[in-house]
Amino acid sequence: MTVNSPHLFVTLIGDVDNEPFARVKYGHLLDALRRSFAVDACDATLRGLPRLFNALLAFAPQRRRWKERFYQNLPAFELRSAGVARALLKRAGAVDLVLQIGVLYDACRGTIPAVIYTDYTAVLAGRRPELGRSPLTPDERRRWIALEGAAFQRAAHVCTRSEFVRASLVDDYGIPPDRVTAVGGGVNLAPLPVLVPRPANAAPTALFIGKDFYRKGGDLLLSAFAEVRRQLPRAQLLMLTEGPIPADLDLGGVEIIPPTWDRTLIQSLYRRADCFVLPSRLETWGDVLLEAMAFGLPCIGVTGEGMGELIADQHTGLLVPP
């Protein structure tokens, strides 16, 4: 970074310096930006009284539903937007560009040029509301899409991870094609791993990483793996996930690992595997696919969304119908 480097204001959900999930997901991006620009990172997470207020407004009897609504509801969108606006006001005159990661709020309402980087849209999520990415009533979803669309319209440019999501920005939100660019996403590993061959006599092992068991297709994988075990009795399946797992699914040869942000543990799982499987019902991008490829693993994913832009069918893995 030079003395006269442009000053970026990067806003996202999560504290990149102190929270493991934010560090893993966005730490390398922030590090790369800081090598070329002056960067202020602003955590848009609701804390203190606003967080409590949001939790009360979002309450639902089912804990999972409550959690989904806690992150995605209309008052939370406005509270986060207001918090980011206050943070920007304190830096008036010092910021050249705003980079907003995700669209759970709007940091584009001021006079400073802003770029949004997103992996999905509310319109896409609303087509499969049963999968938890859109825990809104039809009226709430319509109003949320309007807020999201206004942010996209105000942004100087929108970057998406996939061409699939870029098409949604153009077709569903009316953003001019020249203002939307699919830029992909990097692998969340540094340095890249040194590849070590698996022992020739090791049991054939597949790996699945997906906290949301159902949305990530964990039940589909277990059903398929039971068939695999009939042909390959030594086959093993490692699943880093969070249930509930239906009791009628066969767990023979399956090791369940609780979700974690421990990168040493996760890298050890990649090293134990021969292939990576992610039969998601809805997948915004697939960071874990890139990580698996960094460990030399062929990947099995599904057609229809962004995975087809990561997996070269029959070359770096297989794509199957959802």
mmCIF file of N, CA and C in Angstrom, residues 66 107 191 241 271 296 313:
data_model
loop_
_atom_site.group_PDB
_atom_site.id
_atom_site.type_symbol
_atom_site.label_atom_id
_atom_site.label_comp_id
_atom_site.label_asym_id
_atom_site.label_seq_id
_atom_site.Cartn_x
_atom_site.Cartn_y
_atom_site.Cartn_z
ATOM 1 N N TRP A 66 -36.466 -19.272 14.235
ATOM 2 C CA TRP A 66 -36.095 -18.029 14.918
ATOM 3 C C TRP A 66 -34.725 -17.551 14.433
ATOM 4 N N ALA A 107 -25.604 -0.286 2.240
ATOM 5 C CA ALA A 107 -24.556 0.702 2.516
ATOM 6 C C ALA A 107 -24.371 1.660 1.345
ATOM 7 N N PRO A 191 -1.086 -20.865 3.210
ATOM 8 C CA PRO A 191 -0.783 -21.153 1.804
ATOM 9 C C PRO A 191 -1.588 -22.347 1.308
ATOM 10 N N THR A 241 -21.356 -31.976 9.748
ATOM 11 C CA THR A 241 -22.699 -31.437 9.587
ATOM 12 C C THR A 241 -23.410 -31.359 10.929
ATOM 13 N N ARG A 271 -7.552 -34.350 3.829
ATOM 14 C CA ARG A 271 -6.431 -35.275 3.593
ATOM 15 C C ARG A 271 -6.858 -36.737 3.765
ATOM 16 N N GLY A 296 -6.682 -31.595 -4.163
ATOM 17 C CA GLY A 296 -6.612 -32.575 -5.236
ATOM 18 C C GLY A 296 -7.776 -33.532 -5.301
ATOM 19 N N ASP A 313 -17.435 -31.034 -15.490
ATOM 20 C CA ASP A 313 -17.993 -32.384 -15.503
ATOM 21 C C ASP A 313 -17.109 -33.338 -16.300
#
